[in-house]
Each structure stands twice: as structure tokens, then as C-alpha cells.
C-alpha atoms as a PDB file:
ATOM      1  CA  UNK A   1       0.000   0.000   0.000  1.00  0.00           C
ATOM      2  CA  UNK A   2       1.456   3.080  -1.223  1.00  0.00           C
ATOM      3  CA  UNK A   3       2.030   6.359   1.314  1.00  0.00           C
ATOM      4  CA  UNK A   4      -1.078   8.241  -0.283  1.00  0.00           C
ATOM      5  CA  UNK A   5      -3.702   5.086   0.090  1.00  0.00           C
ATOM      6  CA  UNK A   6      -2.620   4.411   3.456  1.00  0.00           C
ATOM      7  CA  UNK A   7      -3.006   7.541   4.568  1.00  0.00           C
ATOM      8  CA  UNK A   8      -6.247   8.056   2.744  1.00  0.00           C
ATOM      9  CA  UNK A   9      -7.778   4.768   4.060  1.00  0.00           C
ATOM     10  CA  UNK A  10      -7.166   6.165   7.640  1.00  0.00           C
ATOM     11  CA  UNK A  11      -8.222   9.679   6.843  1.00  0.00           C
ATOM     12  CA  UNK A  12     -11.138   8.237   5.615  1.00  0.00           C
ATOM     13  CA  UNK A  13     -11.859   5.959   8.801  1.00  0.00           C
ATOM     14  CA  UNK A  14     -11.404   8.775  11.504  1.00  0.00           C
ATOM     15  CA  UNK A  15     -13.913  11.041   9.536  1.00  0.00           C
ATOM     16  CA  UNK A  16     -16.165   7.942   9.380  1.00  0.00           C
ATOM     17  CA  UNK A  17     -16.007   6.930  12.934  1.00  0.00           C
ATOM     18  CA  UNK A  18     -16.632  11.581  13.613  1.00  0.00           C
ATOM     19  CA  UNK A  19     -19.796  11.127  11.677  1.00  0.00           C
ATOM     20  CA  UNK A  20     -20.874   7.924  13.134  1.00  0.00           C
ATOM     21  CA  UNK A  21     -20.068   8.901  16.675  1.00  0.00           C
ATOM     22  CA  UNK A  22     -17.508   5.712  17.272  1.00  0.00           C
ATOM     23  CA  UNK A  23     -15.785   7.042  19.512  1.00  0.00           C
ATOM     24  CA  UNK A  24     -13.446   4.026  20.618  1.00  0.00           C
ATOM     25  CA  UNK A  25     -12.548   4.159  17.047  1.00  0.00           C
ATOM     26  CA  UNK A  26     -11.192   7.599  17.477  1.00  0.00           C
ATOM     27  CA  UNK A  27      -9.301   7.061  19.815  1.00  0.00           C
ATOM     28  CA  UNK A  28      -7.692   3.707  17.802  1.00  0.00           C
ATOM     29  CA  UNK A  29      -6.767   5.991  15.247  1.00  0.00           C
ATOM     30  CA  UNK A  30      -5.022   8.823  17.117  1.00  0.00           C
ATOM     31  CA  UNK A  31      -1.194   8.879  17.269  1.00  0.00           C
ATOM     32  CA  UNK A  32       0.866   8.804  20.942  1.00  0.00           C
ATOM     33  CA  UNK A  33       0.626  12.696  19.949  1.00  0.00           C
ATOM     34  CA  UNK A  34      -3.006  12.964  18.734  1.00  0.00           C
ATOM     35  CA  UNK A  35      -4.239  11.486  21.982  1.00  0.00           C
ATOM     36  CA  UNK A  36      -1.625  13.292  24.248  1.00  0.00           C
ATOM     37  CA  UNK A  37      -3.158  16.419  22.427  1.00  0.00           C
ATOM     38  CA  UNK A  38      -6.530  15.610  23.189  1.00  0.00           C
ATOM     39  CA  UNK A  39      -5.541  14.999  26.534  1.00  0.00           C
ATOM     40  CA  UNK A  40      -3.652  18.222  26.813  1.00  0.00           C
ATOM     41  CA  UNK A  41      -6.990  20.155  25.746  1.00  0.00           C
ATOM     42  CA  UNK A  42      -9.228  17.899  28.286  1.00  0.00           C
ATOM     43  CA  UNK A  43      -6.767  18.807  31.260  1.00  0.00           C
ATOM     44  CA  UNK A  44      -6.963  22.860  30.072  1.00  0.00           C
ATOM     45  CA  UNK A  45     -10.754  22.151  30.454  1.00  0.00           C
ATOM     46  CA  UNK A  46     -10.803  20.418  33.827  1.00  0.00           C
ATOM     47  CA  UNK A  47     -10.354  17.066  33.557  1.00  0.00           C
ATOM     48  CA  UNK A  48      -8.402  15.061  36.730  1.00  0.00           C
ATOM     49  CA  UNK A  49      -4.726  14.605  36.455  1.00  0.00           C
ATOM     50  CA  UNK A  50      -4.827  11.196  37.937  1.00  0.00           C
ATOM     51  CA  UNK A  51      -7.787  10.535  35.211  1.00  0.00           C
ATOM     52  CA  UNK A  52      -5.776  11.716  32.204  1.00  0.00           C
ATOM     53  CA  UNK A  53      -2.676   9.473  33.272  1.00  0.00           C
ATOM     54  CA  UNK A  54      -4.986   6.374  33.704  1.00  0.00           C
ATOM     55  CA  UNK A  55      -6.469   7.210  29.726  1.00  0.00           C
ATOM     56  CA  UNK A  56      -2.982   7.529  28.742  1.00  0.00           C
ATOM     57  CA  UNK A  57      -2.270   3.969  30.422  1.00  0.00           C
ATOM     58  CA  UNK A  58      -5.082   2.646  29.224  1.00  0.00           C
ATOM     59  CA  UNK A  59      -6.198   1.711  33.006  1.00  0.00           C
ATOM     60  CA  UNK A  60      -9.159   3.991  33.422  1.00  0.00           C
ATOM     61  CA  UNK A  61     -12.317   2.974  34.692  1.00  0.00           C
ATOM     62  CA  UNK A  62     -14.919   1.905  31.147  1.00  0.00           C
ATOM     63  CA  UNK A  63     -17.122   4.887  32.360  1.00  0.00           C
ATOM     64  CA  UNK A  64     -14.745   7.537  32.501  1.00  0.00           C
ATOM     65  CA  UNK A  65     -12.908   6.281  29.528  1.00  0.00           C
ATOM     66  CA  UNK A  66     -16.126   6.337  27.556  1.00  0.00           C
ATOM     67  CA  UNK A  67     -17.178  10.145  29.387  1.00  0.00           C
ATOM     68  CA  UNK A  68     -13.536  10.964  27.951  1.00  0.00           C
ATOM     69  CA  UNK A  69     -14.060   9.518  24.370  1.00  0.00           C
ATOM     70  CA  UNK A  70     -17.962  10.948  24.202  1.00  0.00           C
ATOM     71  CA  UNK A  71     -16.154  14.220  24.961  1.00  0.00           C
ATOM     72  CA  UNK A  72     -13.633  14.154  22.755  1.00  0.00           C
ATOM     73  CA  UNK A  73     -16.509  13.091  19.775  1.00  0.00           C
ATOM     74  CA  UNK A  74     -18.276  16.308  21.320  1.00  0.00           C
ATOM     75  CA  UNK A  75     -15.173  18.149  20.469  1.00  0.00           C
ATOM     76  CA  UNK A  76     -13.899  17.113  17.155  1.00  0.00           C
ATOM     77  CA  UNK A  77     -17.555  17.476  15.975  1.00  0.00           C
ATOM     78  CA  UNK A  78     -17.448  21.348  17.443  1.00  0.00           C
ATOM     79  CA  UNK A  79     -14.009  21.656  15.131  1.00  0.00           C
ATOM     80  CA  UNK A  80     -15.811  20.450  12.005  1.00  0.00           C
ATOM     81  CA  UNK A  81     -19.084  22.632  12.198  1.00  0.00           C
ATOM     82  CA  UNK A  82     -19.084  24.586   9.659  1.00  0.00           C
ATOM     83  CA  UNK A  83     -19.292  21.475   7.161  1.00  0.00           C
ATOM     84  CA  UNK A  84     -21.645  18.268   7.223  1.00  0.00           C
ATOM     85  CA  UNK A  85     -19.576  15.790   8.289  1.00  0.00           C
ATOM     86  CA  UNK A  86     -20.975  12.497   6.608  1.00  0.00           C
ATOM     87  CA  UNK A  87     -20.133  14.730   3.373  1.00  0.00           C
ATOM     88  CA  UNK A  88     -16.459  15.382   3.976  1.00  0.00           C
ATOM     89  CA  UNK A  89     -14.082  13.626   1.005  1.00  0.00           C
ATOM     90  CA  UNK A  90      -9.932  13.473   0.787  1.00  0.00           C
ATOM     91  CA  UNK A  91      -8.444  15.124  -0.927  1.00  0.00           C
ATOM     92  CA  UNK A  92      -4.223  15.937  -2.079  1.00  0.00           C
ATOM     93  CA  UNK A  93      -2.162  13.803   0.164  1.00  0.00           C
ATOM     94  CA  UNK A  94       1.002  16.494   0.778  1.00  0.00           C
ATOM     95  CA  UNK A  95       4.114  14.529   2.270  1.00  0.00           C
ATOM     96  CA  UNK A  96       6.236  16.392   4.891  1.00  0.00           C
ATOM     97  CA  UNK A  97       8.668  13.871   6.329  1.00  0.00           C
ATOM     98  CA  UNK A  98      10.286  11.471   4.019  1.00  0.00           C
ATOM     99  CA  UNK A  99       7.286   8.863   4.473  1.00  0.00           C
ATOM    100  CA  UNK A 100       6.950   8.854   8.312  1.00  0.00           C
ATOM    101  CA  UNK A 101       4.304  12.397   8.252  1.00  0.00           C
ATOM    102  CA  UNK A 102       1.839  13.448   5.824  1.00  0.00           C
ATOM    103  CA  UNK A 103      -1.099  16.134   5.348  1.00  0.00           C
ATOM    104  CA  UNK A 104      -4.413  15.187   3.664  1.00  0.00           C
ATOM    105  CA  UNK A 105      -6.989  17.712   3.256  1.00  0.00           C
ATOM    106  CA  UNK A 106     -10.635  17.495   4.036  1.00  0.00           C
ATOM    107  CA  UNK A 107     -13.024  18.508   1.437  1.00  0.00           C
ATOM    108  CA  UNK A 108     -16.548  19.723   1.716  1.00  0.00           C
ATOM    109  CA  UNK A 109     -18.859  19.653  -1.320  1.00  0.00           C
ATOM    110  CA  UNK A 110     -19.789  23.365  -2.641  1.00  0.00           C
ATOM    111  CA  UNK A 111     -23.860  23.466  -2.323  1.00  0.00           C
ATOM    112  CA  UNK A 112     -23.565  25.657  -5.424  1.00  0.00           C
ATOM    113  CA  UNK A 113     -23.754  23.630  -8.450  1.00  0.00           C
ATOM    114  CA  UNK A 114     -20.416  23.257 -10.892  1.00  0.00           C
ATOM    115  CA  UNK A 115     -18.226  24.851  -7.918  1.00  0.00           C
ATOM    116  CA  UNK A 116     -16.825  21.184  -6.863  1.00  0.00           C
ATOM    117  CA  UNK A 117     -15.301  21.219  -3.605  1.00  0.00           C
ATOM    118  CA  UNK A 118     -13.502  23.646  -0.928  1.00  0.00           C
ATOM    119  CA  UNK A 119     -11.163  23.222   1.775  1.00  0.00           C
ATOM    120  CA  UNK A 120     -13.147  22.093   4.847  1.00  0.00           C
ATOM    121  CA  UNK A 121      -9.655  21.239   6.821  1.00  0.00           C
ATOM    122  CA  UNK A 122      -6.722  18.844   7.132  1.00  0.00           C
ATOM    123  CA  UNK A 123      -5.279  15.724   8.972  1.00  0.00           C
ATOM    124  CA  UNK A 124      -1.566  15.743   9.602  1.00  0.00           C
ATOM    125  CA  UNK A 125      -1.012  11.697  10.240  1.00  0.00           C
ATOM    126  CA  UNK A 126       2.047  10.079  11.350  1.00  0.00           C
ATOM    127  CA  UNK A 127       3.246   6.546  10.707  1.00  0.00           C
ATOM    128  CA  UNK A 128       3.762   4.072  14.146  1.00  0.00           C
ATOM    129  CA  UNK A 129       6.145   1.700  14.411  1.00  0.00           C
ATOM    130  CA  UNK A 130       4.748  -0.760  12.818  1.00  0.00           C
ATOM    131  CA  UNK A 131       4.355   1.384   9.761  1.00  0.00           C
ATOM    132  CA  UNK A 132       0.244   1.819  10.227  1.00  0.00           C
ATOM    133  CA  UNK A 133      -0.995   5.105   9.603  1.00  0.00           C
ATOM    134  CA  UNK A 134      -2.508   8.033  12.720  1.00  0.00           C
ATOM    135  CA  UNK A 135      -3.227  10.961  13.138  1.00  0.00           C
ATOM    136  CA  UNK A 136      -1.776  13.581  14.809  1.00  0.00           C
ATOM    137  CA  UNK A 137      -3.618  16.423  14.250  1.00  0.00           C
ATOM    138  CA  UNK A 138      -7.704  17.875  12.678  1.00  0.00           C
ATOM    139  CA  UNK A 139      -6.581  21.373  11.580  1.00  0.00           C
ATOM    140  CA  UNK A 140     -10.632  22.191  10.207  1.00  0.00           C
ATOM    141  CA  UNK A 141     -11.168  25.211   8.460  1.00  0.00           C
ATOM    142  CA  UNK A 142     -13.848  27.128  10.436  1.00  0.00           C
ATOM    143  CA  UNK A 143     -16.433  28.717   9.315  1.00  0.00           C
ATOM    144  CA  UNK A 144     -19.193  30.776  11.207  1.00  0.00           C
ATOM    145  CA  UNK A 145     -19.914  30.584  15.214  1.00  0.00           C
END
């Protein structure tokens, strides 16, 4: 599987699993720095130390690991308002690190007729060790309150 389908296929998954609210699938498909992000963001907004370090570990209690996930659905959703999510296509597949880090942009379909597509956001995915594609990073392109 070449750099661009890889990346694609999991681009395509973590939108997916956004629009279908599978949460646990998020989380599957975040990099060590996608979900130390979200954690970062969760702490800024309250969330217990202890709690974050026993996501991180993977030893949380099911309920607050799925309060955490629901949450973090809530806010990736918030980040992609301005677009229908169940809509959103890939688009250009830009690589920025010799094959270990790419960029694939998020498209949104124009409502106006013959206008195609515009730039709803991006994914900046990393490769693990194992060579399987994450992501790092939803850069969406916000539109509107």
C-alpha cells in the first residue's frame, strides 16, 4: 500500500467513525501525539490529572474512559461545524517527512452547483512503528460561530 492510500484509508476511517459517533474508534486511530493532544486540551478544560494518566495507560475505569471519548466526539464534531460531516471527502495527500508524516486535506462539497469542492480542513497523520498510519492532528477550516 502506497504512502497516499494508506493515509487516505485512515483519513477516511477517523472522519467515518466523527460522523458515526464511534468514539473508541477515534481514539484507535489517534497517534501517541493525537491522543496526548486531546488529553492536553481535556486537562486545560478540567479534567483530573490522575484521570488523564490512567487514559494515557489505558487503566481507566470503562465509564470515565467512555465520558472521555464521548467528549472528545463532542469536540472534534465542534471543530468540524461549519461542514456536514458524513459529506467530507480526501483530498491531495502532501508529504512532509520522508514517508513517516503526511497532510491530507478534508473537502466539503460546494452546495452551489459546478463549484466542486472547498477546503473544509486537514489531517496531519504520522506513521507508528509498525508502519500503520494516525493521526496527529484535525486542523478544520472554520467557518461561522
Amino acid at each position: 500500500m502506497s504512502i497516499e492510500e494508506g493515509a487516505i484509508e485512515t483519513a477516511r476511517n477517523f472522519v467515518h467513525a466523527i460522523s458515526f459517533g464511534e468514539h473508541t474508534t477515534i481514539w484507535t486511530l489517534m497517534s501517541e501525539t493525537g491522543q496526548g493532544t486531546a488529553l492536553s486540551v481535556a486537562l486545560a478544560n478540567g479534567l483530573d490529572r490522575v484521570l488523564a494518566s490512567r487514559i494515557q495507560d489505558l487503566v481507566a475505569e470503562t465509564d470515565a474512559m467512555e465520558r472521555f471519548l464521548a467528549d472528545l466526539l463532542t469536540g472534534l464534531r465542534r471543530d468540524l461545524r461549519s461542514v456536514e460531516i458524513d459529506g467530507l471527502m480526501t483530498g491531495e495527500v502532501t508529504e512532509l517527512d520522508a514517508g513517516r508524516t503526511c497532510r491530507v486535506a478534508l473537502l466539503s462539497p460546494s452546495s452551489i452547483p459546478g463549484t466542486g469542492h472547498w477546503p473544509a480542513g486537514s489531517l496531519t497523520l504520522s506513521r507508528d512503528i509498525d508502519g500503520h498510519w494516525l493521526v496527529d492532528h484535525l486542523a478544520p477550516v472554520i467557518a461561522g460561530p
